[in-house]
């Protein structure tokens, strides 16, 4: 459709970028905007607000997110790493605020109030966390080779070793866990383990980390009442199962082709525009369209995996692989919670669910991915 007839920075960007991935991200954002109106309108009515309440609140984040996606995709690896450092520093500062003066929503102290908006620091940190982890793994491989996980020098107490990363990551994970936010803690741990695995982590150590994640869940079950209640409700069907019951009924009511204006169950579905937006989509459009949305998510995951496997730079390989892990794991957690296959975790569906912090964070992350893949392929 377009021919490369001139050499300019914008022209080079257009022809060198992974346009398929860019188009799919924009399509997911468009779907999210549509359901911010459709599902958000019923959520607004429950709190006696006009139907456009949530889309009006979300519009600044859509503008910022899309601008961030395009601007970041124009940058090079050096700028991406500096932005990652800034994002992580800002995220850590905001996490500190959640310890000292949190904005509590539904019993969780994981939010920070910034003017009229509620910001989730753990969402803001995700792009920087993945990029800096990828850089660290690439540097460790460069310094210590393929045996970087087991060689003794990599575990010595000096400024650049595994202890450096643990000293950074462990406090962040502990703060998120104590919000309490077990779901996000497990998400971060899952992404980290995935990145370590693609970096060559021995299977014996991998199994140990999986066991540590299971131990974290057991610990949360016995020490956090909301985790205990949700898991018991999932396993026994007793207790507070209202959310997941409404979610499943909304999906069943949608049938194959959806109910459109007759989709009434979502009106009583809590968080229909955020955590349970997939159920609202099924009731509105039906199972066939919902399966096409699943296909879109899988296709985005496939594009990420392909870009990772084609990378020449180890940093790009780890960063895009980590992005694929984050996108896949978070999508799965949201979907299995919606389908009542796991306890509700309060986690958004990437790009689709209403949520400013999540949207901007994922736009920033995918803009970074587009930038480093482009540079790795063409420079």
PDB file of C-alpha atoms in Angstrom, residues 45-170:
ATOM      1  CA  UNK A  45     -25.238   3.810  36.817  1.00  0.00           C
ATOM      2  CA  UNK A  46     -24.634   1.800  39.991  1.00  0.00           C
ATOM      3  CA  UNK A  47     -22.828   4.756  41.543  1.00  0.00           C
ATOM      4  CA  UNK A  48     -25.390   7.294  40.257  1.00  0.00           C
ATOM      5  CA  UNK A  49     -23.122   8.781  37.599  1.00  0.00           C
ATOM      6  CA  UNK A  50     -23.872   9.537  33.922  1.00  0.00           C
ATOM      7  CA  UNK A  51     -23.201   6.755  31.409  1.00  0.00           C
ATOM      8  CA  UNK A  52     -20.028   8.450  30.102  1.00  0.00           C
ATOM      9  CA  UNK A  53     -18.440   8.768  33.567  1.00  0.00           C
ATOM     10  CA  UNK A  54     -15.735   6.090  33.166  1.00  0.00           C
ATOM     11  CA  UNK A  55     -14.874   6.764  29.524  1.00  0.00           C
ATOM     12  CA  UNK A  56     -14.481  10.446  30.396  1.00  0.00           C
ATOM     13  CA  UNK A  57     -12.090   9.527  33.213  1.00  0.00           C
ATOM     14  CA  UNK A  58     -10.213   7.126  30.935  1.00  0.00           C
ATOM     15  CA  UNK A  59      -9.775   9.455  27.937  1.00  0.00           C
ATOM     16  CA  UNK A  60      -6.681  11.260  29.316  1.00  0.00           C
ATOM     17  CA  UNK A  61      -5.050   7.869  29.901  1.00  0.00           C
ATOM     18  CA  UNK A  62      -5.893   6.723  26.369  1.00  0.00           C
ATOM     19  CA  UNK A  63      -4.305   9.873  24.954  1.00  0.00           C
ATOM     20  CA  UNK A  64      -1.234   9.512  27.179  1.00  0.00           C
ATOM     21  CA  UNK A  65      -0.999   5.771  26.501  1.00  0.00           C
ATOM     22  CA  UNK A  66      -1.178   6.026  22.705  1.00  0.00           C
ATOM     23  CA  UNK A  67       1.255   8.964  22.663  1.00  0.00           C
ATOM     24  CA  UNK A  68       3.621   6.989  24.898  1.00  0.00           C
ATOM     25  CA  UNK A  69       3.363   3.952  22.604  1.00  0.00           C
ATOM     26  CA  UNK A  70       4.356   5.918  19.488  1.00  0.00           C
ATOM     27  CA  UNK A  71       7.000   8.164  21.053  1.00  0.00           C
ATOM     28  CA  UNK A  72       8.724   5.308  22.884  1.00  0.00           C
ATOM     29  CA  UNK A  73       8.782   3.165  19.738  1.00  0.00           C
ATOM     30  CA  UNK A  74      10.995   5.839  18.086  1.00  0.00           C
ATOM     31  CA  UNK A  75      13.742   5.588  20.719  1.00  0.00           C
ATOM     32  CA  UNK A  76      16.897   3.496  20.877  1.00  0.00           C
ATOM     33  CA  UNK A  77      18.094   0.987  23.460  1.00  0.00           C
ATOM     34  CA  UNK A  78      20.043   3.578  25.462  1.00  0.00           C
ATOM     35  CA  UNK A  79      16.992   5.803  25.955  1.00  0.00           C
ATOM     36  CA  UNK A  80      14.817   2.780  26.709  1.00  0.00           C
ATOM     37  CA  UNK A  81      17.127   1.786  29.560  1.00  0.00           C
ATOM     38  CA  UNK A  82      17.208   5.302  30.989  1.00  0.00           C
ATOM     39  CA  UNK A  83      13.410   5.479  30.865  1.00  0.00           C
ATOM     40  CA  UNK A  84      13.289   2.086  32.571  1.00  0.00           C
ATOM     41  CA  UNK A  85      15.489   3.357  35.396  1.00  0.00           C
ATOM     42  CA  UNK A  86      13.245   6.419  35.796  1.00  0.00           C
ATOM     43  CA  UNK A  87      10.082   4.284  35.792  1.00  0.00           C
ATOM     44  CA  UNK A  88      11.476   1.920  38.424  1.00  0.00           C
ATOM     45  CA  UNK A  89      12.631   4.798  40.641  1.00  0.00           C
ATOM     46  CA  UNK A  90       9.208   6.471  40.379  1.00  0.00           C
ATOM     47  CA  UNK A  91       7.517   3.141  41.083  1.00  0.00           C
ATOM     48  CA  UNK A  92       9.647   2.495  44.171  1.00  0.00           C
ATOM     49  CA  UNK A  93       8.927   5.994  45.488  1.00  0.00           C
ATOM     50  CA  UNK A  94       5.188   5.473  44.968  1.00  0.00           C
ATOM     51  CA  UNK A  95       5.427   2.056  46.631  1.00  0.00           C
ATOM     52  CA  UNK A  96       6.987   3.851  49.578  1.00  0.00           C
ATOM     53  CA  UNK A  97       3.992   6.180  49.633  1.00  0.00           C
ATOM     54  CA  UNK A  98       1.682   3.140  49.842  1.00  0.00           C
ATOM     55  CA  UNK A  99       3.520   2.142  53.014  1.00  0.00           C
ATOM     56  CA  UNK A 100       3.351   5.589  54.633  1.00  0.00           C
ATOM     57  CA  UNK A 101       0.116   7.070  53.272  1.00  0.00           C
ATOM     58  CA  UNK A 102      -1.799   4.645  51.048  1.00  0.00           C
ATOM     59  CA  UNK A 103      -5.070   5.296  49.250  1.00  0.00           C
ATOM     60  CA  UNK A 104      -7.130   2.278  50.282  1.00  0.00           C
ATOM     61  CA  UNK A 105      -9.688   0.848  47.852  1.00  0.00           C
ATOM     62  CA  UNK A 106     -11.697  -2.266  48.760  1.00  0.00           C
ATOM     63  CA  UNK A 107      -9.340  -3.062  51.638  1.00  0.00           C
ATOM     64  CA  UNK A 108      -6.172  -2.916  49.523  1.00  0.00           C
ATOM     65  CA  UNK A 109      -3.498  -0.300  50.240  1.00  0.00           C
ATOM     66  CA  UNK A 110      -1.881  -0.615  46.813  1.00  0.00           C
ATOM     67  CA  UNK A 111      -3.046   2.720  45.359  1.00  0.00           C
ATOM     68  CA  UNK A 112      -1.642   6.242  45.459  1.00  0.00           C
ATOM     69  CA  UNK A 113      -3.924   9.226  44.975  1.00  0.00           C
ATOM     70  CA  UNK A 114      -2.523  11.675  42.392  1.00  0.00           C
ATOM     71  CA  UNK A 115      -5.003  14.511  41.966  1.00  0.00           C
ATOM     72  CA  UNK A 116      -8.305  13.056  40.709  1.00  0.00           C
ATOM     73  CA  UNK A 117      -6.659   9.767  39.708  1.00  0.00           C
ATOM     74  CA  UNK A 118      -5.770   6.592  41.603  1.00  0.00           C
ATOM     75  CA  UNK A 119      -2.393   5.272  40.458  1.00  0.00           C
ATOM     76  CA  UNK A 120      -1.218   1.686  40.929  1.00  0.00           C
ATOM     77  CA  UNK A 121       2.597   1.735  41.386  1.00  0.00           C
ATOM     78  CA  UNK A 122       2.961  -1.975  40.639  1.00  0.00           C
ATOM     79  CA  UNK A 123       1.465  -1.369  37.169  1.00  0.00           C
ATOM     80  CA  UNK A 124       3.716   1.611  36.521  1.00  0.00           C
ATOM     81  CA  UNK A 125       6.818  -0.438  37.409  1.00  0.00           C
ATOM     82  CA  UNK A 126       6.200  -3.379  35.064  1.00  0.00           C
ATOM     83  CA  UNK A 127       7.931  -1.961  31.943  1.00  0.00           C
ATOM     84  CA  UNK A 128      11.021  -0.886  33.873  1.00  0.00           C
ATOM     85  CA  UNK A 129      11.115  -4.144  35.810  1.00  0.00           C
ATOM     86  CA  UNK A 130      11.171  -6.229  32.617  1.00  0.00           C
ATOM     87  CA  UNK A 131      13.710  -4.055  30.770  1.00  0.00           C
ATOM     88  CA  UNK A 132      16.144  -3.771  33.673  1.00  0.00           C
ATOM     89  CA  UNK A 133      15.830  -7.489  34.454  1.00  0.00           C
ATOM     90  CA  UNK A 134      16.607  -8.241  30.796  1.00  0.00           C
ATOM     91  CA  UNK A 135      19.619  -5.902  30.884  1.00  0.00           C
ATOM     92  CA  UNK A 136      20.851  -7.496  34.106  1.00  0.00           C
ATOM     93  CA  UNK A 137      20.547 -11.028  32.686  1.00  0.00           C
ATOM     94  CA  UNK A 138      22.348 -10.005  29.482  1.00  0.00           C
ATOM     95  CA  UNK A 139      25.178  -8.439  31.508  1.00  0.00           C
ATOM     96  CA  UNK A 140      25.419 -11.492  33.758  1.00  0.00           C
ATOM     97  CA  UNK A 141      25.723 -13.743  30.729  1.00  0.00           C
ATOM     98  CA  UNK A 142      28.372 -11.452  29.231  1.00  0.00           C
ATOM     99  CA  UNK A 143      30.403 -11.488  32.460  1.00  0.00           C
ATOM    100  CA  UNK A 144      29.965 -15.065  33.638  1.00  0.00           C
ATOM    101  CA  UNK A 145      28.882 -17.044  30.568  1.00  0.00           C
ATOM    102  CA  UNK A 146      26.261 -19.768  30.349  1.00  0.00           C
ATOM    103  CA  UNK A 147      26.976 -20.970  33.902  1.00  0.00           C
ATOM    104  CA  UNK A 148      26.013 -17.626  35.407  1.00  0.00           C
ATOM    105  CA  UNK A 149      23.435 -19.261  37.692  1.00  0.00           C
ATOM    106  CA  UNK A 150      25.862 -21.681  39.313  1.00  0.00           C
ATOM    107  CA  UNK A 151      29.331 -20.136  39.057  1.00  0.00           C
ATOM    108  CA  UNK A 152      30.667 -19.025  42.425  1.00  0.00           C
ATOM    109  CA  UNK A 153      31.905 -15.600  41.246  1.00  0.00           C
ATOM    110  CA  UNK A 154      28.346 -14.624  40.276  1.00  0.00           C
ATOM    111  CA  UNK A 155      27.268 -15.093  43.899  1.00  0.00           C
ATOM    112  CA  UNK A 156      30.077 -13.148  45.567  1.00  0.00           C
ATOM    113  CA  UNK A 157      29.182 -10.061  47.569  1.00  0.00           C
ATOM    114  CA  UNK A 158      30.186  -7.266  45.221  1.00  0.00           C
ATOM    115  CA  UNK A 159      28.366  -4.478  43.398  1.00  0.00           C
ATOM    116  CA  UNK A 160      27.290  -6.596  40.416  1.00  0.00           C
ATOM    117  CA  UNK A 161      26.120 -10.081  41.313  1.00  0.00           C
ATOM    118  CA  UNK A 162      22.946 -12.018  41.928  1.00  0.00           C
ATOM    119  CA  UNK A 163      22.808 -10.401  45.372  1.00  0.00           C
ATOM    120  CA  UNK A 164      22.512  -6.996  43.679  1.00  0.00           C
ATOM    121  CA  UNK A 165      19.330  -8.067  41.936  1.00  0.00           C
ATOM    122  CA  UNK A 166      17.909  -9.820  45.000  1.00  0.00           C
ATOM    123  CA  UNK A 167      18.506  -6.680  47.090  1.00  0.00           C
ATOM    124  CA  UNK A 168      16.452  -4.727  44.530  1.00  0.00           C
ATOM    125  CA  UNK A 169      13.690  -7.220  43.835  1.00  0.00           C
ATOM    126  CA  UNK A 170      12.959  -8.717  47.265  1.00  0.00           C
TER     127      UNK A 170
END
